[in-house]
Amino acid sequence: MTTSEYLKGILKEQSLSNDSSDIKELRKRRSDVEALLKDEFKESTPTIQYGGSYVKKTMIKENYDLDIISYFAHDADSAGESLKDIYDNVATALDKKYYIEKKKSAIRLKGKDDDVFKVDFHIDVVPGRYTDEKKQDVYIYQHGTEKERLKTNLNKHISHIRDSGLTDAIKLLKLWNTRRSLGVKTFILELMVVKLLSKVKSKSLEKQLTTFWDKIVDAKGDVKVEDPANPSGNDLSEFNDSYQQSLLESNAKNTLDTIEESGWESIYGKLTEEEDEDKSAAFANIAVQTNELTKPWAIKEK
Amino acid sequence: MGNKRKITSINELSKKLSLSYPDLRVSQIDKVIQIEGSLPIYAGDKILDRYLIKICANLNYPRNLPIVYEIGGRIPKVVDRHFNKDSEEACVCLKDEWYWIASKYPTLFEFVIGPVTHFFTWQASYEFYGEDKLGGWAHFGDGRLEFYMEKLDTSDVEVVKKFLILLANPKYEPNWICYCGSGQKVFKCHKATVLNLRSKIPPKVAKSAYTDISQSQKSKNSNHID
């Protein structure tokens, strides 16, 4: 098997078809969230749009997300006077049905019921307000910054990534970032890939990936990217601080060395096409061996 | 000299992990060693599943049980899946069991390939079958009771409680009356069992086991009355 075939195989393993249970569940949750927001904010009637890897075509099984954008008209105050008010009101509404985690600009949704308690639903709700009646640019709340707001444009983000011609490389690098828990924000990683691989779009996947890691090593992890929605206005440097840079550099170097010594399977693992019967047999085998093993418990909660 | 030893052991740990677990990353933050990344669940040389995990271990490992988290958001953080709801810590094994077996896992590497892998293998099996096929300890005090009943080869709760009183005492007294109910002194009866367990399980752990088991029994009795 060639490296190209192998990498395509990894991509295939990570693909999520539209009729997969993960996607069906994501769609259902999306509908539930949309219904909740439209019901809670009847007077303001938010525009609901979709973003994230789902729309950018960069989803992988091990790391995918759907952004649900809830944007209010520039002159609608009923959802909240300030951006922070809008953010807080949307969070309060979602809190009725979900376990929420407040992020800098988004609200992550997790399960609230026992059978899914704190299970990640892979959905970020991003509240915002259009800057004007054209409904293109948006202001979103950004916690912890001086202005407490960010100007952005979802459609520009989506097309910048989806139409880059580099979505396969992005997926494989997302997988690398996820498996090693490097903590690079997906959005930043996508921008890095588009920037660093702009001249190798026509090259093989193998060449694209090694070029990415080479360039990361050369730059010592310090790759400056711009927000395509607001290049001069939005400072993304905080998402790649010195610790992150050092982590990126060392892992990129380690990856290149490992590929040279042991091949690509050492990075992405062997290709598996396990049927359920094989898995069932494998688990049954594990059951036989568990007599001598430790067993899980549950500690009393205080 | 102390620092060189620590760095060497982290390097050693990284090296060992990289062979079977190339996606686990080791770092040290202050006095905590952190292992983070994707843990594969193997069946032979095939990977059945993967979980994103984080392990935080003190430098005095294995004196204290490391804290383990599932950070991928896949597993419900509930008691039935063996997680603490609030702290989201994984209950990889019984506290008492840990002290019993810790000498088998003298390094963090053994901890990862042992209890951590077993725990997530259990999770993968549960997800696959939709139920527990591999067996876990009962929750809370009942689990601890199961453990001691197994170690003492008894089904009598009172025997376990008497044993734990002996274990909880800071100092071994050979003239204690044996826990088993024989009426004989420990040194003539189950001295080996007592000394064996005392050598492994600290008094404070035995004391907390006694409390947990007593509370579980009390709850059961009051439910029964209701």
Short mmCIF file of C-alpha atoms in Angstrom, two decimals:
data_model
loop_
_atom_site.label_atom_id
_atom_site.label_comp_id
_atom_site.label_asym_id
_atom_site.label_seq_id
_atom_site.Cartn_x
_atom_site.Cartn_y
_atom_site.Cartn_z
CA MET A 1 0.00 0.00 0.00
CA THR A 2 1.38 3.42 -0.87
CA THR A 3 1.50 6.24 1.63
CA SER A 4 -1.14 8.06 -0.35
CA GLU A 5 -3.48 5.06 -0.20
CA TYR A 6 -2.80 4.69 3.51
CA LEU A 7 -3.61 8.35 4.25
CA LYS A 8 -6.76 8.13 2.15
CA GLY A 9 -7.65 5.05 4.19
CA ILE A 10 -7.25 7.02 7.43
CA LEU A 11 -9.48 9.76 6.02
CA LYS A 12 -12.08 7.18 5.09
CA GLU A 13 -12.00 5.73 8.62
CA GLN A 14 -12.56 9.20 10.04
CA SER A 15 -15.36 10.14 7.69
CA LEU A 16 -18.89 10.58 8.98
CA SER A 17 -21.57 9.76 6.48
CA ASN A 18 -24.87 11.61 6.51
CA ASP A 19 -26.73 8.52 7.63
CA SER A 20 -24.33 7.73 10.47
CA SER A 21 -25.78 7.78 13.97
CA ASP A 22 -23.41 10.62 15.00
CA ILE A 23 -24.66 12.90 12.23
CA LYS A 24 -28.30 12.00 12.76
CA GLU A 25 -27.93 12.83 16.43
CA LEU A 26 -26.14 16.10 15.62
CA ARG A 27 -28.95 17.10 13.27
CA LYS A 28 -31.59 16.29 15.84
CA ARG A 29 -29.81 18.32 18.50
CA ARG A 30 -29.40 21.16 16.05
CA SER A 31 -33.18 21.22 15.50
CA ASP A 32 -33.81 21.16 19.25
CA VAL A 33 -31.47 24.07 19.87
CA GLU A 34 -32.92 26.08 17.01
CA ALA A 35 -36.45 25.52 18.29
CA LEU A 36 -35.45 26.52 21.82
CA LEU A 37 -33.75 29.74 20.71
CA LYS A 38 -36.58 30.80 18.43
CA ASP A 39 -39.07 30.10 21.17
CA GLU A 40 -37.09 31.97 23.85
CA PHE A 41 -36.47 35.00 21.67
CA LYS A 42 -39.75 35.24 19.77
CA GLU A 43 -39.67 39.03 19.72
CA SER A 44 -36.14 39.29 18.33
CA THR A 45 -36.35 36.34 15.90
CA PRO A 46 -32.66 35.50 15.68
CA THR A 47 -31.09 34.40 12.43
CA ILE A 48 -29.84 30.87 12.90
CA GLN A 49 -26.92 29.76 10.76
CA TYR A 50 -24.55 26.82 10.89
CA GLY A 51 -20.77 26.84 11.06
CA GLY A 52 -17.94 24.72 12.43
CA SER A 53 -16.33 21.69 10.85
CA TYR A 54 -19.76 20.39 9.83
CA VAL A 55 -20.15 23.18 7.30
CA LYS A 56 -16.50 23.64 6.45
CA LYS A 57 -16.30 19.96 5.44
CA THR A 58 -13.47 19.28 7.86
CA MET A 59 -15.23 16.87 10.22
CA ILE A 60 -13.41 13.86 11.53
CA LYS A 61 -14.93 11.15 13.70
CA GLU A 62 -12.62 11.88 16.61
CA ASN A 63 -13.19 15.64 16.54
CA TYR A 64 -16.16 17.37 15.04
CA ASP A 65 -18.31 20.29 15.95
CA LEU A 66 -21.28 22.25 14.82
CA ASP A 67 -21.49 25.98 15.47
CA ILE A 68 -25.00 27.32 15.79
CA ILE A 69 -24.88 31.02 15.22
CA SER A 70 -27.68 33.01 16.78
CA TYR A 71 -27.47 36.52 15.42
CA PHE A 72 -29.83 39.32 16.30
CA ALA A 73 -30.65 42.37 14.21
CA HIS A 74 -28.43 45.40 14.79
CA ASP A 75 -31.33 47.37 16.23
CA ALA A 76 -33.02 44.58 18.24
CA ASP A 77 -32.70 45.21 21.97
CA SER A 78 -35.17 42.67 23.28
CA ALA A 79 -32.50 39.91 23.40
CA GLY A 80 -30.26 42.22 25.38
CA GLU A 81 -28.90 45.75 25.25
CA SER A 82 -25.20 44.93 25.22
CA LEU A 83 -23.39 42.01 23.59
CA LYS A 84 -22.70 40.63 27.05
CA ASP A 85 -26.42 40.80 27.86
CA ILE A 86 -27.23 38.90 24.68
CA TYR A 87 -24.60 36.29 25.49
CA ASP A 88 -25.84 35.87 29.06
CA ASN A 89 -29.49 35.68 28.04
CA VAL A 90 -28.79 33.03 25.43
CA ALA A 91 -26.76 31.09 28.00
CA THR A 92 -29.61 31.29 30.51
CA ALA A 93 -32.06 30.02 27.93
CA LEU A 94 -29.85 27.08 26.99
CA ASP A 95 -29.16 26.27 30.62
CA LYS A 96 -32.76 25.13 30.99
CA LYS A 97 -32.16 22.14 28.79
CA TYR A 98 -28.39 21.64 28.62
CA TYR A 99 -25.35 21.54 30.82
CA ILE A 100 -23.57 24.58 29.44
CA GLU A 101 -19.93 25.56 29.44
CA LYS A 102 -19.23 29.22 28.83
CA LYS A 103 -16.33 29.81 26.49
CA LYS A 104 -14.83 33.09 25.34
CA SER A 105 -17.52 33.79 22.76
CA ALA A 106 -19.47 30.55 22.49
CA ILE A 107 -21.60 28.39 24.76
CA ARG A 108 -20.73 24.70 24.61
CA LEU A 109 -23.63 22.30 25.03
CA LYS A 110 -23.36 19.12 27.02
CA GLY A 111 -25.90 16.64 28.36
CA LYS A 112 -27.93 17.43 31.43
CA ASP A 113 -29.88 14.18 31.90
CA ASP A 114 -28.22 11.35 33.80
CA ASP A 115 -27.73 9.05 30.84
CA VAL A 116 -25.76 11.76 29.01
CA PHE A 117 -24.52 13.88 31.92
CA LYS A 118 -21.71 16.15 30.72
CA VAL A 119 -21.43 14.20 27.47
CA ASP A 120 -20.16 16.62 24.85
CA PHE A 121 -22.80 17.27 22.17
CA HIS A 122 -20.22 18.89 19.87
CA ILE A 123 -22.33 22.02 19.58
CA ASP A 124 -21.22 25.59 20.23
CA VAL A 125 -23.88 28.28 20.24
CA VAL A 126 -22.44 31.67 19.29
CA PRO A 127 -24.69 34.64 20.04
CA GLY A 128 -24.07 37.92 18.26
CA ARG A 129 -25.55 41.02 16.70
CA TYR A 130 -25.26 42.17 13.11
CA THR A 131 -23.32 45.39 12.67
CA ASP A 132 -25.90 46.83 10.27
CA GLU A 133 -28.95 46.01 8.16
CA LYS A 134 -26.84 44.27 5.49
CA LYS A 135 -26.50 41.30 7.88
CA GLN A 136 -22.99 40.34 6.83
CA ASP A 137 -20.56 41.36 9.55
CA VAL A 138 -21.36 40.58 13.15
CA TYR A 139 -20.24 41.64 16.57
CA ILE A 140 -19.86 38.82 19.03
CA TYR A 141 -19.13 39.07 22.73
CA GLN A 142 -15.61 38.19 23.76
CA HIS A 143 -15.05 37.67 27.44
CA GLY A 144 -11.81 38.91 28.93
CA THR A 145 -10.72 41.38 26.26
CA GLU A 146 -10.56 45.16 26.49
CA LYS A 147 -13.40 45.90 24.11
CA GLU A 148 -15.32 42.74 25.04
CA ARG A 149 -16.32 42.34 21.42
CA LEU A 150 -15.04 40.92 18.19
CA LYS A 151 -16.11 41.74 14.67
CA THR A 152 -16.40 38.74 12.41
CA ASN A 153 -18.08 37.23 9.34
CA LEU A 154 -19.12 33.60 9.35
CA ASN A 155 -19.46 33.20 5.58
CA LYS A 156 -15.92 34.44 5.03
CA HIS A 157 -14.60 31.89 7.54
CA ILE A 158 -16.51 29.05 5.97
CA SER A 159 -15.44 29.77 2.41
CA HIS A 160 -11.81 30.45 3.42
CA ILE A 161 -11.52 26.91 4.77
CA ARG A 162 -14.04 24.92 2.74
CA ASP A 163 -12.82 26.32 -0.56
CA SER A 164 -9.10 26.20 0.30
CA GLY A 165 -8.48 22.92 -1.53
CA LEU A 166 -6.77 21.68 1.64
CA THR A 167 -9.60 20.07 3.59
CA ASP A 168 -8.00 16.60 3.52
CA ALA A 169 -4.75 17.94 4.98
CA ILE A 170 -6.77 19.89 7.55
CA LYS A 171 -8.59 16.73 8.62
CA LEU A 172 -5.39 14.73 9.07
CA LEU A 173 -3.75 17.54 11.00
CA LYS A 174 -6.85 17.91 13.16
CA LEU A 175 -6.54 14.21 13.93
CA TRP A 176 -2.88 14.68 14.83
CA ASN A 177 -3.74 17.67 17.05
CA THR A 178 -6.61 15.77 18.72
CA ARG A 179 -4.78 12.51 19.36
CA ARG A 180 -1.81 14.27 20.94
CA SER A 181 -4.07 16.64 22.85
CA LEU A 182 -1.96 19.58 21.69
CA GLY A 183 -4.78 22.02 22.42
CA VAL A 184 -4.42 24.08 19.24
CA LYS A 185 -7.83 25.66 18.59
CA THR A 186 -9.37 24.09 15.49
CA PHE A 187 -9.96 27.47 13.89
CA ILE A 188 -6.32 28.49 14.38
CA LEU A 189 -5.04 25.15 13.08
CA GLU A 190 -7.18 25.53 9.96
CA LEU A 191 -5.79 29.00 9.31
CA MET A 192 -2.23 27.74 9.84
CA VAL A 193 -2.77 24.94 7.34
CA VAL A 194 -4.23 27.27 4.71
CA LYS A 195 -1.37 29.72 5.19
CA LEU A 196 1.51 27.24 5.29
CA LEU A 197 0.31 24.98 2.49
CA SER A 198 -0.86 27.61 0.02
CA LYS A 199 1.98 26.72 -2.37
CA VAL A 200 1.63 22.94 -2.18
CA LYS A 201 -2.08 22.51 -2.86
CA SER A 202 -1.39 20.42 -5.92
CA LYS A 203 1.09 18.17 -4.12
CA SER A 204 0.33 14.82 -2.50
CA LEU A 205 -1.18 14.59 0.97
CA GLU A 206 2.08 13.15 2.23
CA LYS A 207 3.98 16.17 0.90
CA GLN A 208 1.41 18.57 2.34
CA LEU A 209 1.65 17.08 5.82
CA THR A 210 5.44 16.93 5.92
CA THR A 211 5.60 20.49 4.57
CA PHE A 212 3.32 21.63 7.38
CA TRP A 213 5.47 20.01 10.06
CA ASP A 214 8.69 21.24 8.46
CA LYS A 215 7.40 24.79 8.43
CA ILE A 216 6.21 24.54 12.02
CA VAL A 217 9.69 23.41 13.07
CA ASP A 218 11.36 26.17 11.05
CA ALA A 219 9.09 28.79 12.61
CA LYS A 220 9.58 27.25 16.07
CA GLY A 221 5.81 26.93 16.32
CA ASP A 222 5.34 30.68 15.92
CA VAL A 223 3.06 30.89 12.91
CA LYS A 224 1.16 34.15 12.68
CA VAL A 225 -2.28 33.92 11.17
CA GLU A 226 -4.90 36.49 10.31
CA ASP A 227 -8.64 36.34 10.73
CA PRO A 228 -10.03 36.40 7.16
CA ALA A 229 -13.15 38.11 8.47
CA ASN A 230 -11.23 41.00 10.02
CA PRO A 231 -7.50 40.78 9.23
CA SER A 232 -6.40 44.05 10.77
CA GLY A 233 -8.94 44.20 13.54
CA ASN A 234 -8.75 40.77 15.20
CA ASP A 235 -5.62 39.75 17.03
CA LEU A 236 -5.28 35.96 17.05
CA SER A 237 -1.82 35.83 18.65
CA GLU A 238 -3.21 34.94 22.08
CA PHE A 239 -4.31 31.58 20.68
CA ASN A 240 -0.72 30.59 20.01
CA ASP A 241 1.27 31.64 23.07
CA SER A 242 4.87 30.62 23.76
CA TYR A 243 3.89 27.38 25.52
CA GLN A 244 1.66 26.39 22.62
CA GLN A 245 4.41 27.24 20.14
CA SER A 246 6.91 25.10 21.99
CA LEU A 247 4.45 22.22 22.12
CA LEU A 248 3.74 22.52 18.40
CA GLU A 249 7.40 22.67 17.48
CA SER A 250 8.43 19.69 19.60
CA ASN A 251 5.54 17.56 18.38
CA ALA A 252 6.09 18.50 14.74
CA LYS A 253 9.76 17.52 15.05
CA ASN A 254 8.91 14.33 16.88
CA THR A 255 6.39 13.45 14.19
CA LEU A 256 8.87 13.95 11.35
CA ASP A 257 11.50 11.90 13.18
CA THR A 258 8.99 9.14 13.92
CA ILE A 259 7.85 8.94 10.30
CA GLU A 260 11.46 8.63 9.18
CA GLU A 261 12.26 5.92 11.75
CA SER A 262 9.04 3.96 11.88
CA GLY A 263 6.71 5.07 9.11
CA TRP A 264 3.30 6.70 8.93
CA GLU A 265 1.52 4.00 10.89
CA SER A 266 3.39 5.15 13.96
CA ILE A 267 1.55 8.46 13.66
CA TYR A 268 -1.95 7.46 12.62
CA GLY A 269 -2.07 3.79 13.55
CA LYS A 270 -2.97 0.77 11.44
CA LEU A 271 -5.97 0.90 9.17
CA THR A 272 -8.86 -1.03 10.67
CA GLU A 273 -12.00 -2.17 9.02
CA GLU A 274 -13.48 -4.04 11.92
CA GLU A 275 -16.90 -5.52 11.61
CA ASP A 276 -19.07 -5.72 14.68
CA GLU A 277 -18.60 -9.51 14.83
CA ASP A 278 -14.82 -9.04 15.07
CA LYS A 279 -15.26 -6.44 17.81
CA SER A 280 -17.66 -8.69 19.68
CA ALA A 281 -15.15 -11.53 19.62
CA ALA A 282 -12.40 -9.16 20.76
CA PHE A 283 -14.45 -7.91 23.71
CA ALA A 284 -15.45 -11.43 24.67
CA ASN A 285 -11.76 -12.34 24.73
CA ILE A 286 -11.03 -9.40 27.02
CA ALA A 287 -13.80 -10.58 29.39
CA VAL A 288 -12.03 -13.91 29.85
CA GLN A 289 -8.82 -12.16 30.81
CA THR A 290 -10.25 -9.72 33.33
CA ASN A 291 -10.11 -11.92 36.43
CA GLU A 292 -6.75 -10.59 37.46
CA LEU A 293 -7.41 -7.00 36.49
CA THR A 294 -8.53 -4.00 38.55
CA LYS A 295 -12.20 -3.12 38.37
CA PRO A 296 -13.82 0.32 38.21
CA TRP A 297 -15.64 1.69 41.25
CA ALA A 298 -17.67 4.74 42.21
CA ILE A 299 -16.61 6.98 45.06
CA LYS A 300 -19.23 8.57 47.32
CA GLU A 301 -19.92 12.12 46.21
CA LYS A 302 -19.70 14.74 48.92
CA MET B 1 20.83 15.83 41.54
CA GLY B 2 17.17 15.56 42.53
CA ASN B 3 16.08 17.45 39.43
CA LYS B 4 18.19 15.29 37.12
CA ARG B 5 16.51 12.17 38.53
CA LYS B 6 13.04 13.62 37.89
CA ILE B 7 13.88 14.64 34.33
CA THR B 8 15.32 11.21 33.63
CA SER B 9 12.19 9.49 34.90
CA ILE B 10 9.92 11.70 32.77
CA ASN B 11 12.10 10.97 29.75
CA GLU B 12 12.01 7.27 30.56
CA LEU B 13 8.24 7.40 30.92
CA SER B 14 7.88 9.23 27.58
CA LYS B 15 10.14 6.71 25.89
CA LYS B 16 8.27 3.71 27.25
CA LEU B 17 4.86 5.17 26.42
CA SER B 18 5.88 6.15 22.90
CA LEU B 19 6.25 2.49 21.92
CA SER B 20 2.67 1.43 22.67
CA TYR B 21 0.98 4.76 23.24
CA PRO B 22 2.58 7.26 20.84
CA ASP B 23 -0.28 9.73 21.30
CA LEU B 24 0.18 10.13 25.03
CA ARG B 25 2.23 13.17 25.95
CA VAL B 26 4.10 13.53 29.26
CA SER B 27 4.83 16.82 30.95
CA GLN B 28 5.54 18.14 34.42
CA ILE B 29 3.82 21.13 35.95
CA ASP B 30 5.23 21.96 39.38
CA LYS B 31 5.03 18.75 41.39
CA VAL B 32 2.53 17.07 39.12
CA ILE B 33 3.33 14.75 36.27
CA GLN B 34 0.70 14.99 33.58
CA ILE B 35 -0.02 12.43 30.87
CA GLU B 36 -2.45 13.57 28.22
CA GLY B 37 -3.68 12.41 24.83
CA SER B 38 -5.38 9.55 23.04
CA LEU B 39 -5.37 6.16 24.79
CA PRO B 40 -5.92 3.24 22.41
CA ILE B 41 -7.78 0.16 23.60
CA TYR B 42 -6.02 -2.82 22.08
CA ALA B 43 -7.21 -6.30 21.33
CA GLY B 44 -4.00 -7.99 20.23
CA ASP B 45 -2.45 -5.51 17.85
CA LYS B 46 -5.76 -4.08 16.69
CA ILE B 47 -7.23 -0.92 18.17
CA LEU B 48 -10.84 -1.40 19.29
CA ASP B 49 -11.44 2.11 20.46
CA ARG B 50 -9.76 5.28 21.72
CA TYR B 51 -10.35 7.72 24.53
CA LEU B 52 -8.93 11.16 25.17
CA ILE B 53 -7.57 11.11 28.70
CA LYS B 54 -5.59 13.10 31.19
CA ILE B 55 -3.71 11.66 34.17
CA CYS B 56 -2.33 13.79 37.00
CA ALA B 57 0.15 12.06 39.30
CA ASN B 58 2.10 13.40 42.23
CA LEU B 59 5.85 12.95 42.28
CA ASN B 60 5.37 10.61 45.27
CA TYR B 61 3.60 8.04 43.08
CA PRO B 62 2.60 5.29 43.93
CA ARG B 63 1.95 6.55 47.44
CA ASN B 64 -1.12 8.38 46.13
CA LEU B 65 -3.52 7.15 43.48
CA PRO B 66 -3.22 9.38 40.38
CA ILE B 67 -6.28 11.29 39.22
CA VAL B 68 -7.65 10.25 35.86
CA TYR B 69 -10.03 12.17 33.58
CA GLU B 70 -11.76 11.42 30.30
CA ILE B 71 -11.45 14.72 28.45
CA GLY B 72 -13.08 13.84 25.15
CA GLY B 73 -16.60 14.32 26.50
CA ARG B 74 -17.70 10.84 25.40
CA ILE B 75 -18.55 9.21 28.66
CA PRO B 76 -21.42 10.44 30.87
CA LYS B 77 -19.91 11.61 34.15
CA VAL B 78 -22.19 9.56 36.36
CA VAL B 79 -21.81 6.98 39.08
CA ASP B 80 -22.99 4.10 36.91
CA ARG B 81 -20.11 4.78 34.54
CA HIS B 82 -17.76 5.04 37.52
CA PHE B 83 -17.18 8.78 37.48
CA ASN B 84 -17.53 11.41 40.17
CA LYS B 85 -20.28 13.73 38.89
CA ASP B 86 -18.82 16.95 40.25
CA SER B 87 -15.08 16.52 39.94
CA GLU B 88 -15.43 14.32 36.81
CA GLU B 89 -12.65 12.10 38.18
CA ALA B 90 -12.65 8.53 36.99
CA CYS B 91 -12.85 5.89 39.75
CA VAL B 92 -10.27 3.69 38.11
CA CYS B 93 -10.22 1.28 41.00
CA LEU B 94 -11.13 1.00 44.67
CA LYS B 95 -8.90 3.02 46.98
CA ASP B 96 -8.25 -0.08 49.05
CA GLU B 97 -7.62 -2.15 45.94
CA TRP B 98 -5.06 0.41 44.85
CA TYR B 99 -3.00 -0.02 47.98
CA TRP B 100 -3.36 -3.78 47.69
CA ILE B 101 -1.97 -3.84 44.17
CA ALA B 102 0.23 -0.73 44.01
CA SER B 103 3.42 -2.75 44.29
CA LYS B 104 2.47 -4.44 40.98
CA TYR B 105 2.47 -1.02 39.31
CA PRO B 106 5.58 0.64 40.71
CA THR B 107 5.90 3.13 37.88
CA LEU B 108 3.45 5.39 36.13
CA PHE B 109 4.00 3.40 32.98
CA GLU B 110 2.60 0.29 34.67
CA PHE B 111 -0.29 2.37 35.98
CA VAL B 112 -1.21 3.44 32.45
CA ILE B 113 -0.96 -0.04 30.93
CA GLY B 114 -2.65 -1.53 34.00
CA PRO B 115 -5.52 0.12 35.87
CA VAL B 116 -6.06 3.00 33.40
CA THR B 117 -6.24 0.73 30.39
CA HIS B 118 -8.51 -1.71 32.25
CA PHE B 119 -10.82 1.12 33.19
CA PHE B 120 -11.21 2.40 29.66
CA THR B 121 -11.46 -1.13 28.29
CA TRP B 122 -14.45 -1.48 30.60
CA GLN B 123 -15.89 1.75 29.19
CA ALA B 124 -15.38 0.60 25.59
CA SER B 125 -17.04 -2.72 26.38
CA TYR B 126 -19.95 -0.94 28.07
CA GLU B 127 -20.46 1.31 25.05
CA PHE B 128 -20.31 -1.62 22.69
CA TYR B 129 -22.74 -3.86 24.58
CA GLY B 130 -24.83 -1.18 26.29
CA GLU B 131 -24.29 -2.91 29.65
CA ASP B 132 -21.56 -4.04 32.04
CA LYS B 133 -20.09 -7.32 30.81
CA LEU B 134 -16.68 -7.07 32.47
CA GLY B 135 -17.76 -6.45 36.04
CA GLY B 136 -17.04 -3.52 38.35
CA TRP B 137 -17.15 -3.10 42.07
CA ALA B 138 -20.47 -2.08 43.59
CA HIS B 139 -20.83 1.60 44.30
CA PHE B 140 -19.54 3.38 47.36
CA GLY B 141 -19.26 1.40 50.61
CA ASP B 142 -20.75 -1.75 49.10
CA GLY B 143 -17.80 -1.97 46.74
CA ARG B 144 -15.34 -1.70 49.58
CA LEU B 145 -17.27 -4.37 51.48
CA GLU B 146 -17.03 -6.66 48.44
CA PHE B 147 -13.29 -6.11 48.31
CA TYR B 148 -12.65 -7.02 51.94
CA MET B 149 -15.04 -9.94 51.85
CA GLU B 150 -13.00 -11.27 48.94
CA LYS B 151 -9.68 -10.72 50.71
CA LEU B 152 -10.90 -12.23 53.97
CA ASP B 153 -12.88 -14.98 52.30
CA THR B 154 -15.99 -14.19 54.29
CA SER B 155 -19.58 -13.12 53.63
CA ASP B 156 -20.05 -11.76 57.14
CA VAL B 157 -20.21 -7.95 57.32
CA GLU B 158 -19.36 -7.94 61.02
CA VAL B 159 -16.18 -9.93 60.39
CA VAL B 160 -15.10 -7.31 57.86
CA LYS B 161 -15.88 -4.46 60.23
CA LYS B 162 -13.94 -6.06 63.08
CA PHE B 163 -11.04 -6.60 60.72
CA LEU B 164 -11.08 -2.97 59.64
CA ILE B 165 -10.96 -1.86 63.26
CA LEU B 166 -7.73 -3.84 63.64
CA LEU B 167 -6.39 -2.38 60.39
CA ALA B 168 -7.28 1.16 61.39
CA ASN B 169 -5.21 0.95 64.56
CA PRO B 170 -1.90 2.77 64.03
CA LYS B 171 0.01 0.01 65.84
CA TYR B 172 -0.22 -3.78 65.52
CA GLU B 173 -1.09 -5.50 68.79
CA PRO B 174 -0.57 -9.31 68.69
CA ASN B 175 -2.90 -9.78 71.66
CA TRP B 176 -5.95 -8.41 69.88
CA ILE B 177 -8.85 -10.80 69.69
CA CYS B 178 -9.04 -12.07 66.13
CA TYR B 179 -11.66 -10.52 63.85
CA CYS B 180 -12.88 -13.90 62.61
CA GLY B 181 -14.92 -14.68 65.74
CA SER B 182 -12.78 -17.62 66.89
CA GLY B 183 -12.21 -15.95 70.23
CA GLN B 184 -8.49 -16.55 69.89
CA LYS B 185 -5.81 -13.87 69.88
CA VAL B 186 -4.68 -12.62 66.49
CA PHE B 187 -1.11 -13.93 66.80
CA LYS B 188 -2.51 -17.47 67.20
CA CYS B 189 -5.17 -17.10 64.54
CA HIS B 190 -5.14 -14.90 61.40
CA LYS B 191 -1.85 -13.13 62.12
CA ALA B 192 -0.57 -13.56 58.55
CA THR B 193 -3.71 -12.05 57.00
CA VAL B 194 -3.69 -9.11 59.36
CA LEU B 195 0.01 -8.38 58.86
CA ASN B 196 -0.25 -8.84 55.12
CA LEU B 197 -3.05 -6.34 54.76
CA ARG B 198 -1.54 -3.96 57.30
CA SER B 199 1.63 -3.87 55.24
CA LYS B 200 -0.31 -2.65 52.25
CA ILE B 201 -3.33 -0.65 53.40
CA PRO B 202 -2.74 2.49 55.51
CA PRO B 203 -4.77 2.88 58.73
CA LYS B 204 -6.60 5.97 57.48
CA VAL B 205 -7.83 4.06 54.41
CA ALA B 206 -9.07 1.23 56.63
CA LYS B 207 -10.82 3.77 58.84
CA SER B 208 -12.58 5.38 55.88
CA ALA B 209 -13.57 1.93 54.59
CA TYR B 210 -15.14 1.17 57.98
CA THR B 211 -17.09 4.44 57.85
CA ASP B 212 -18.24 3.92 54.24
CA ILE B 213 -19.32 0.35 54.89
CA SER B 214 -21.16 1.31 58.08
CA GLN B 215 -22.98 4.10 56.23
CA SER B 216 -23.96 1.79 53.39
CA GLN B 217 -25.30 -0.75 55.85
CA LYS B 218 -27.22 1.94 57.72
CA SER B 219 -28.81 3.22 54.49
CA LYS B 220 -29.82 -0.31 53.54
CA ASN B 221 -31.39 -0.92 56.95
CA SER B 222 -33.37 2.33 56.91
CA ASN B 223 -34.57 1.60 53.33
CA HIS B 224 -35.63 -1.82 54.49
CA ILE B 225 -37.62 -0.33 57.34
CA ASP B 226 -39.28 2.15 54.96
#
